[in-house]
Tab-separated table of C-alpha atoms and ligand atoms in Angstrom:
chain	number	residue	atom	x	y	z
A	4	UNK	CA	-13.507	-6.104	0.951
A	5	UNK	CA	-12.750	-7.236	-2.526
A	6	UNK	CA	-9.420	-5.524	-4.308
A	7	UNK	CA	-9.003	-6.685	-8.080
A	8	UNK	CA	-6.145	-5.826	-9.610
A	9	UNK	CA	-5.396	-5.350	-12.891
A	10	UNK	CA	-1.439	-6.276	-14.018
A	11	UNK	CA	0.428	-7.541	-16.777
A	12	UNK	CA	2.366	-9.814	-13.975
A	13	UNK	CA	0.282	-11.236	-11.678
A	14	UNK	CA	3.103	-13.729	-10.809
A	15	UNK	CA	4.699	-10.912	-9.234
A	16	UNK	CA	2.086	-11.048	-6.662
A	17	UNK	CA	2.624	-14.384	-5.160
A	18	UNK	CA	5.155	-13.591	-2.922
A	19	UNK	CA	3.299	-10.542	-0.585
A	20	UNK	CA	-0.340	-11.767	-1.231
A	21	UNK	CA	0.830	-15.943	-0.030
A	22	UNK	CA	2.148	-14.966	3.410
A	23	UNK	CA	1.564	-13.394	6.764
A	24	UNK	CA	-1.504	-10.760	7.343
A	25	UNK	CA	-2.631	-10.694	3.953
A	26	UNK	CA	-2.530	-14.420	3.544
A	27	UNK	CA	-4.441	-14.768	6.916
A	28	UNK	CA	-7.017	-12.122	6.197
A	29	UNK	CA	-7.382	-14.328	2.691
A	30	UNK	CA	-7.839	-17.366	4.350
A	31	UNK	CA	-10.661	-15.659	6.740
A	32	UNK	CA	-12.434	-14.547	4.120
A	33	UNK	CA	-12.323	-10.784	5.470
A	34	UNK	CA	-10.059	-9.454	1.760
A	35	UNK	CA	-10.706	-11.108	-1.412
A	36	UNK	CA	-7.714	-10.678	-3.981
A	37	UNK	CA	-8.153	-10.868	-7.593
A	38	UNK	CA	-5.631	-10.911	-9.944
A	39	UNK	CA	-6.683	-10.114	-14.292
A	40	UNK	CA	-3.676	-10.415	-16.762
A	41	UNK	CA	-4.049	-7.291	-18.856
A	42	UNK	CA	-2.861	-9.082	-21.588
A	43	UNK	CA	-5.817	-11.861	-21.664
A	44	UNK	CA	-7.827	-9.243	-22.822
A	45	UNK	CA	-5.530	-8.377	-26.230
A	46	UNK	CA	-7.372	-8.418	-29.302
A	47	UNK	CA	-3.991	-8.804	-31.058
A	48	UNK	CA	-3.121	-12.078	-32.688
A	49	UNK	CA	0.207	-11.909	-30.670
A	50	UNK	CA	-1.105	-10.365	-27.608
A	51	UNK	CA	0.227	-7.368	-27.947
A	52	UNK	CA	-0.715	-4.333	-25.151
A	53	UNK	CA	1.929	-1.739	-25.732
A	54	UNK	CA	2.373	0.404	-28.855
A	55	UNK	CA	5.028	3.241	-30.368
A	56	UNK	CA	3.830	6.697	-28.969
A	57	UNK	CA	2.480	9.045	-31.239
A	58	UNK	CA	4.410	12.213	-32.114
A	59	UNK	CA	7.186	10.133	-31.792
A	60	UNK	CA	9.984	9.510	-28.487
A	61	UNK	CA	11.259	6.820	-27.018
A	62	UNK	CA	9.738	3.454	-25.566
A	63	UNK	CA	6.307	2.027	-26.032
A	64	UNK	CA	2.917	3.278	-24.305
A	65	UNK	CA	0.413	0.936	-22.961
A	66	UNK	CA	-2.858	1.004	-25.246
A	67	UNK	CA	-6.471	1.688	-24.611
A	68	UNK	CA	-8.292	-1.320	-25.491
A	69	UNK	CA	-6.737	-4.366	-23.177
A	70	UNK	CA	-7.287	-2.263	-20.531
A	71	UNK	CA	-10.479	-1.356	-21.245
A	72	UNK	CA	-11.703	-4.182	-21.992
A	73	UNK	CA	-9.830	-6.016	-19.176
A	74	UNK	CA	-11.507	-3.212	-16.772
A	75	UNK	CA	-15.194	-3.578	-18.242
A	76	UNK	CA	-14.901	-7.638	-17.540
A	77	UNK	CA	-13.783	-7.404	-14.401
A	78	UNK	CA	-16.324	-4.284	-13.099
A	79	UNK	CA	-18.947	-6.937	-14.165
A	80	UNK	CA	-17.400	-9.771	-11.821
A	81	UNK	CA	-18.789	-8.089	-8.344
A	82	UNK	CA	-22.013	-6.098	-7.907
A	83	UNK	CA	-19.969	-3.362	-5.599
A	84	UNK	CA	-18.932	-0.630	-8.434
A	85	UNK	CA	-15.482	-0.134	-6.643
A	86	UNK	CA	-12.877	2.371	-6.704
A	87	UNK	CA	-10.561	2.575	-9.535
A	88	UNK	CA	-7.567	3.628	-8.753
A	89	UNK	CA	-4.581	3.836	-11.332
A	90	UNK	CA	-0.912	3.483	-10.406
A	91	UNK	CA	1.259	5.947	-11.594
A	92	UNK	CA	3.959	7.852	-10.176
A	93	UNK	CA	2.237	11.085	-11.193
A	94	UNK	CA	-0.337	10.709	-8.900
A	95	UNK	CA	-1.358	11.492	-5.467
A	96	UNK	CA	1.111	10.578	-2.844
A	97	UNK	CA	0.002	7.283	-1.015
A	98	UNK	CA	-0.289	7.829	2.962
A	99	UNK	CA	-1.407	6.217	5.814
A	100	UNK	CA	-4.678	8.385	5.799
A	101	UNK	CA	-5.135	7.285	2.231
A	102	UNK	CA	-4.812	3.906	3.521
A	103	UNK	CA	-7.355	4.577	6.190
A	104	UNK	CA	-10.067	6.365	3.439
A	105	UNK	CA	-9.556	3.167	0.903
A	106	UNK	CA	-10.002	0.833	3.606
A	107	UNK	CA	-13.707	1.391	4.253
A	108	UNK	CA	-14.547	0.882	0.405
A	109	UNK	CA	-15.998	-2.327	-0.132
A	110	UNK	CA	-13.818	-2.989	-3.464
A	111	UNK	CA	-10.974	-1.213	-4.835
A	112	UNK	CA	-10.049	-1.855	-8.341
A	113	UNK	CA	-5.687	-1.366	-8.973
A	114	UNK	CA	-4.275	-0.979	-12.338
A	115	UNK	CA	-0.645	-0.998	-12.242
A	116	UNK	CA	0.775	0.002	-15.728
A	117	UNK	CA	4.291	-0.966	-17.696
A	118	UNK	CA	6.315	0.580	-20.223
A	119	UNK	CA	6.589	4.285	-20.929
A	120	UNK	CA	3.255	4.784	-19.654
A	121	UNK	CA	-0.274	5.027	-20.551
A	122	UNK	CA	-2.380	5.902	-22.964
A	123	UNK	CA	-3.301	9.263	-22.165
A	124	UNK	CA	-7.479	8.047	-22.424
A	125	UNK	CA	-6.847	4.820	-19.730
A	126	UNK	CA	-6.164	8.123	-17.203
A	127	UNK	CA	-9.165	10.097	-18.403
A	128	UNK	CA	-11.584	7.252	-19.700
A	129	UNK	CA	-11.618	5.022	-16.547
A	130	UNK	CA	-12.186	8.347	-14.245
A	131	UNK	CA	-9.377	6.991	-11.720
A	132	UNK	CA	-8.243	8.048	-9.107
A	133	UNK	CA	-4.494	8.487	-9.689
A	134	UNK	CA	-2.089	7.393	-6.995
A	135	UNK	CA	2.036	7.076	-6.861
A	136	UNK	CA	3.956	5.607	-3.809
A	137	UNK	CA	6.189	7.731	-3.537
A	138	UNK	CA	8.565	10.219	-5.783
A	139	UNK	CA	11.141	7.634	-7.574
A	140	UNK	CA	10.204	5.540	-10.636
A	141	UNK	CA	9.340	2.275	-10.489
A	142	UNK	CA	9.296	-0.286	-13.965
A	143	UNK	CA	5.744	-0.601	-12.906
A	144	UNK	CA	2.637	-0.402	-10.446
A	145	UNK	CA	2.539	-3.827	-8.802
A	146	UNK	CA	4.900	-3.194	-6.346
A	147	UNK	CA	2.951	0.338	-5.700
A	148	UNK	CA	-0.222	-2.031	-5.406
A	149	UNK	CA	1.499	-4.382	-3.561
A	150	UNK	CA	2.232	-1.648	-0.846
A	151	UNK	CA	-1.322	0.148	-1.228
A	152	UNK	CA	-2.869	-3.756	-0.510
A	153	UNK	CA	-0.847	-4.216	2.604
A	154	UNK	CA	-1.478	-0.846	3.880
A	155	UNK	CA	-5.082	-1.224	3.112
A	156	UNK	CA	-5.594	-4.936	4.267
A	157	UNK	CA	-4.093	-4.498	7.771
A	158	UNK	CA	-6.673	-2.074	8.930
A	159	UNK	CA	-9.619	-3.934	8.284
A	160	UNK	CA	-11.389	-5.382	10.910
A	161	UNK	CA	-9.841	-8.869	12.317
A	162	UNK	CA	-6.867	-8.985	9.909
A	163	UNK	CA	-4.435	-8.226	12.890
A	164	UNK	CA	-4.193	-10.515	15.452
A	165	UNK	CA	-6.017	-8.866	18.626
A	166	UNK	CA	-2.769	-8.052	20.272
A	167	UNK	CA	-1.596	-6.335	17.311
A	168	UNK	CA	-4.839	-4.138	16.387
A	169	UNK	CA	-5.352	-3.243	20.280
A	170	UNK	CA	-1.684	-1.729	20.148
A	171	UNK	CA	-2.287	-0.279	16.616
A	172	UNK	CA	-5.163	1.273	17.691
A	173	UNK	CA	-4.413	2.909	21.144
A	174	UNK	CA	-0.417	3.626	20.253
A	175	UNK	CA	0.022	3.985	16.071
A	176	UNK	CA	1.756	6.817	16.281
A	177	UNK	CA	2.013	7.291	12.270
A	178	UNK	CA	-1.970	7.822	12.363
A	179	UNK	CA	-1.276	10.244	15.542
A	180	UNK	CA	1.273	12.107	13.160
A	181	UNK	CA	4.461	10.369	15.395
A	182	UNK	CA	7.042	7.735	15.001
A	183	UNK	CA	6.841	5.100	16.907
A	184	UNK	CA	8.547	4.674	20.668
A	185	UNK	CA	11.422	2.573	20.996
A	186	UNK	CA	10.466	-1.158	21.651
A	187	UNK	CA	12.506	-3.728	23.491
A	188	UNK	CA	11.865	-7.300	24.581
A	189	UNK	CA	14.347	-9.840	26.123
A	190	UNK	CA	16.787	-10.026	27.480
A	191	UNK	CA	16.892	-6.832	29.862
A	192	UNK	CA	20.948	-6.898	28.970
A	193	UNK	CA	22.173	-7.939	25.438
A	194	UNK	CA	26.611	-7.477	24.940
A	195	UNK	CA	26.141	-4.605	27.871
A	196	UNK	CA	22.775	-2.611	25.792
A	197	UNK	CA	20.588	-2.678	28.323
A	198	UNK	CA	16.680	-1.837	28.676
A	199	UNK	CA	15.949	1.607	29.889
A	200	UNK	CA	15.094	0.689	33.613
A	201	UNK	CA	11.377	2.773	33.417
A	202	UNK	CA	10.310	-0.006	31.377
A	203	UNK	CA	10.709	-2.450	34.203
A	204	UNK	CA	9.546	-0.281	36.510
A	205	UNK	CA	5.805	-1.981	36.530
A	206	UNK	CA	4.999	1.704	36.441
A	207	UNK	CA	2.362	1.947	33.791
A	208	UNK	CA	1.845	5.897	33.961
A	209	UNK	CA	5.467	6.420	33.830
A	210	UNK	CA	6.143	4.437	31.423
A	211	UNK	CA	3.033	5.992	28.965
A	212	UNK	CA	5.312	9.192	29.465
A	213	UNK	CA	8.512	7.891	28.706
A	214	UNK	CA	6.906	6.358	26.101
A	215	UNK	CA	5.114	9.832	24.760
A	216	UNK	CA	8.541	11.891	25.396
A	217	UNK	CA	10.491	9.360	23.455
A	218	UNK	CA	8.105	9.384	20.157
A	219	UNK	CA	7.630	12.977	20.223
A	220	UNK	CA	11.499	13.178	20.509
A	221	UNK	CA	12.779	11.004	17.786
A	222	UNK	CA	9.922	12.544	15.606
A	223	UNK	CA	11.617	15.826	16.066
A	224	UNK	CA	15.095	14.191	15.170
A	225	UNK	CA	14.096	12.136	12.279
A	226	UNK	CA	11.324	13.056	10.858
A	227	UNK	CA	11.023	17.062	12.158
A	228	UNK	CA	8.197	17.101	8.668
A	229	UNK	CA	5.790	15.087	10.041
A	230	UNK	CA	5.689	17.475	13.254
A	231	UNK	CA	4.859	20.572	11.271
A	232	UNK	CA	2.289	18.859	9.065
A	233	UNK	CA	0.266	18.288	12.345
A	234	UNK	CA	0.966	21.548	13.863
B	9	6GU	CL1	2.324	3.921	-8.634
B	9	6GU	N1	4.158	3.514	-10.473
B	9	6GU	C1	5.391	3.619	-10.970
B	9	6GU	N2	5.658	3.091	-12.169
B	9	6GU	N3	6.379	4.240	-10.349
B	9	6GU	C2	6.089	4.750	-9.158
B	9	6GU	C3	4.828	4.663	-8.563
B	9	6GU	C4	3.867	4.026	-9.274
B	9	6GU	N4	4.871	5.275	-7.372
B	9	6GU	C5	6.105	5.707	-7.243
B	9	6GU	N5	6.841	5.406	-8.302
């Protein structure tokens, strides 16, 4: 998969895109990341990408032609059309099955925005597909991208390690519509906690169960939403 994205920071991507899965799924050559400063693509003598809204208001709007411009370059850098998809908190809520869809496109194109917002044209000219993380504002979309990349990157094919993407596979209980079972690993007592005694029980069908009950159960508690959702 290729994912370009499109950012007026693209230092701010160093941190998540230089370590762990996505770094290893770089190095393997299964994602290809790359990052286009918005600004590079100014045709103002200062570099200027953000003007005064019309009508008036506070702040200043991102304008058309950077990003257009920055968008037609990079479409021309990969023979796969891609997906655009624009970062914005008005958009579609981001979710695991989102994740799932945009991981078997064979390039994604992010554009995370600044300021006040967009030009209202970026939204309709580009024919994106609008997506938000979540409902809070962020000062911009690279940390929504940031999350969308992760979430994307770690279900493609070999970026998990094969102990990982067996037990995302069989036991993800987000894509099942559950939280996760409890999880526990030495020693069998820490300051008197102890390990719930099925799980040293050697008793695999027992412990599937437990492990069943448990999920379905602190679903319920915590996150009672997700339960009706999949009714
Ligand atoms: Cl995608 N962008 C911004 N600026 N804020 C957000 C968001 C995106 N998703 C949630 N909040």
């Amino acid at each position: 998969m290729r994912i370009d994205c499109l950012t007026l920071f693209p230092e701010m991507f160093d941190g998540p895109l230089n370590h762990s899965i996505i770094k290893r799924a770089s190095d393997a050559g299964i994602v290809q990341i790359a990052l286009t400063n918005i600004r590079d693509f100014s045709a103002d003598k200062h570099k200027k990408v953000d003007d005064k809204p019309y009508g008036g208001g506070p702040g200043q709007v991102l304008m058309c032609q950077p990003v257009f411009d920055c968008f037609e370059h990079i479409e021309k850098l990969s023979g796969d059309k891609g997906l655009p998809i624009l970062l914005t908190p008005q958009g579609q809520k981001f979710s695991q099955a989102m994740a799932q869809q945009f991981s078997l496109e064979k390039r994604l194109i992010l554009i995370a925005g600044r300021y006040e917002g967009f030009d209202e044209r970026i939204r309709t000219g580009l024919n994106a597909r609008q997506v938000s993380i979540g409902d809070y504002v962020l000062s911009g979309g690279e940390l929504a991208a940031m999350v969308i990349i992760d979430a994307v990157v770690r279900l493609l094919a070999g970026a998990l390690g094969d102990e990982d993407s067996a037990k995302d596979e069989s036991f993800s209980e987000l894509a099942g519509g559950f939280l996760e079972y409890p999880q526990y690993t030495r020693p069998e007592v820490f300051r008197d906690l102890k390990v719930p005694q099925v799980l040293l029980s050697g008793d695999h069908a027992k412990i599937a169960d437990w492990r069943r009950l448990q999920a379905l159960e602190r679903t319920q508690k915590w996150r009672p939403d997700l339960l009706e959702k999949h009714q």
